XYZ file of C-alpha atoms in Angstrom:
124
model
C -7.574 14.639 -6.981
C -4.259 13.510 -5.536
C -1.246 12.508 -7.619
C 0.666 9.563 -6.200
C 4.124 8.298 -7.151
C 5.491 5.020 -5.797
C 9.142 4.041 -5.505
C 11.334 1.484 -3.768
C 10.413 -1.710 -5.559
C 12.986 -4.220 -6.744
C 14.137 -7.810 -6.685
C 14.956 -9.538 -3.416
C 15.547 -13.076 -2.177
C 13.042 -14.814 0.103
C 13.451 -13.591 3.649
C 14.668 -10.196 2.499
C 13.245 -6.727 3.059
C 12.115 -3.774 0.983
C 10.708 -0.365 1.813
C 8.204 1.176 -0.558
C 7.407 4.895 -0.622
C 4.471 6.795 -2.071
C 4.810 10.543 -2.536
C 1.543 12.487 -2.673
C 0.913 15.825 -4.349
C -1.128 17.103 -1.464
C -1.286 16.950 2.296
C -2.985 13.604 2.734
C -2.221 13.032 6.410
C -5.400 14.468 7.889
C -7.777 14.082 4.992
C -7.245 10.782 3.217
C -7.354 7.097 3.882
C -4.126 5.741 2.355
C -3.594 2.181 1.257
C -1.280 -0.241 -0.472
C -2.611 -2.776 -2.951
C -0.785 -5.374 -4.995
C -1.541 -7.302 -8.147
C 0.134 -10.465 -9.357
C -0.111 -11.532 -13.017
C -3.506 -13.058 -13.734
C -4.896 -12.119 -10.340
C -7.143 -9.391 -9.023
C -5.762 -6.402 -7.200
C -5.777 -7.109 -3.466
C -5.473 -4.906 -0.414
C -2.250 -5.196 1.559
C -2.440 -2.489 4.205
C -4.235 0.743 4.962
C -3.928 3.620 7.397
C -6.764 5.983 8.218
C -6.791 9.670 9.127
C -6.311 8.861 12.814
C -3.314 6.654 12.084
C -5.019 3.330 12.700
C -3.541 0.538 10.601
C -5.171 -2.451 8.941
C -3.413 -5.412 7.294
C -4.299 -8.356 5.134
C -3.896 -11.609 7.050
C -1.200 -12.732 4.633
C 1.139 -9.872 5.630
C 0.386 -9.369 9.331
C 3.545 -9.380 11.397
C 5.738 -8.897 8.311
C 4.607 -5.584 6.795
C 4.234 -2.195 8.452
C 2.446 0.817 6.988
C 3.240 4.370 8.059
C 2.642 7.903 6.843
C 3.533 11.539 7.345
C 2.184 14.751 5.818
C 2.478 13.695 2.193
C 4.296 10.348 2.120
C 3.105 6.800 2.664
C 5.515 3.934 3.362
C 5.320 0.168 3.403
C 8.118 -1.642 5.233
C 8.164 -5.241 4.054
C 10.170 -7.895 5.884
C 10.465 -11.681 5.697
C 9.387 -11.482 2.088
C 8.003 -14.568 0.386
C 7.703 -15.470 -3.309
C 3.940 -15.018 -3.009
C 4.518 -11.347 -2.186
C 5.635 -10.824 -5.778
C 3.548 -8.347 -7.738
C 2.987 -4.757 -8.738
C 2.414 -2.636 -5.657
C 0.123 0.378 -5.889
C -0.528 3.281 -3.569
C -4.106 4.569 -3.304
C -5.850 7.450 -1.570
C -9.469 8.295 -0.898
C -11.358 10.519 1.525
C -12.888 7.646 3.458
C -13.910 7.863 7.081
C -12.000 5.554 9.454
C -14.797 2.986 9.527
C -14.556 2.535 5.765
C -10.799 2.835 5.371
C -9.825 -0.596 6.627
C -12.339 -2.449 4.463
C -12.565 -0.551 1.164
C -11.927 -2.524 -2.005
C -9.780 -1.384 -4.890
C -12.877 -0.376 -6.853
C -13.726 2.267 -4.276
C -10.479 4.224 -4.633
C -10.197 6.926 -7.288
C -6.605 8.085 -6.720
C -3.821 5.691 -7.764
C -0.131 5.705 -8.404
C 1.503 4.000 -11.387
C 2.849 1.111 -9.323
C 6.253 -0.296 -8.406
C 7.295 -3.888 -9.082
C 8.324 -6.209 -6.250
C 9.868 -9.562 -7.164
C 10.768 -12.132 -4.510
C 12.754 -14.996 -5.951
C 15.790 -17.118 -5.208
């Protein structure tokens, strides 16, 4: 099991930027697929971005070109730019020992390690 703690959420105007961080309790760099999910009120949790053990990144179409995922030994980041109101939601960090072929396509149900979430609100 890996403990995950997110931080960096907040309120921002449309077009603004935020950087989310996820601190892990273990060295996840070489062993875990890491991902960001988000959940808006009344909606299902959806994948935003993932990064596999080789460092390959995968993004939801809705955030391509605006969000960037990165990691080091035990921290995962999500740089979010050109934020839109539809980006509003609770953002969660997740980790699982997936192989690279699975990492970019795994659904929320397949992850067993989750953080508590950090709220992102985009509003004018």
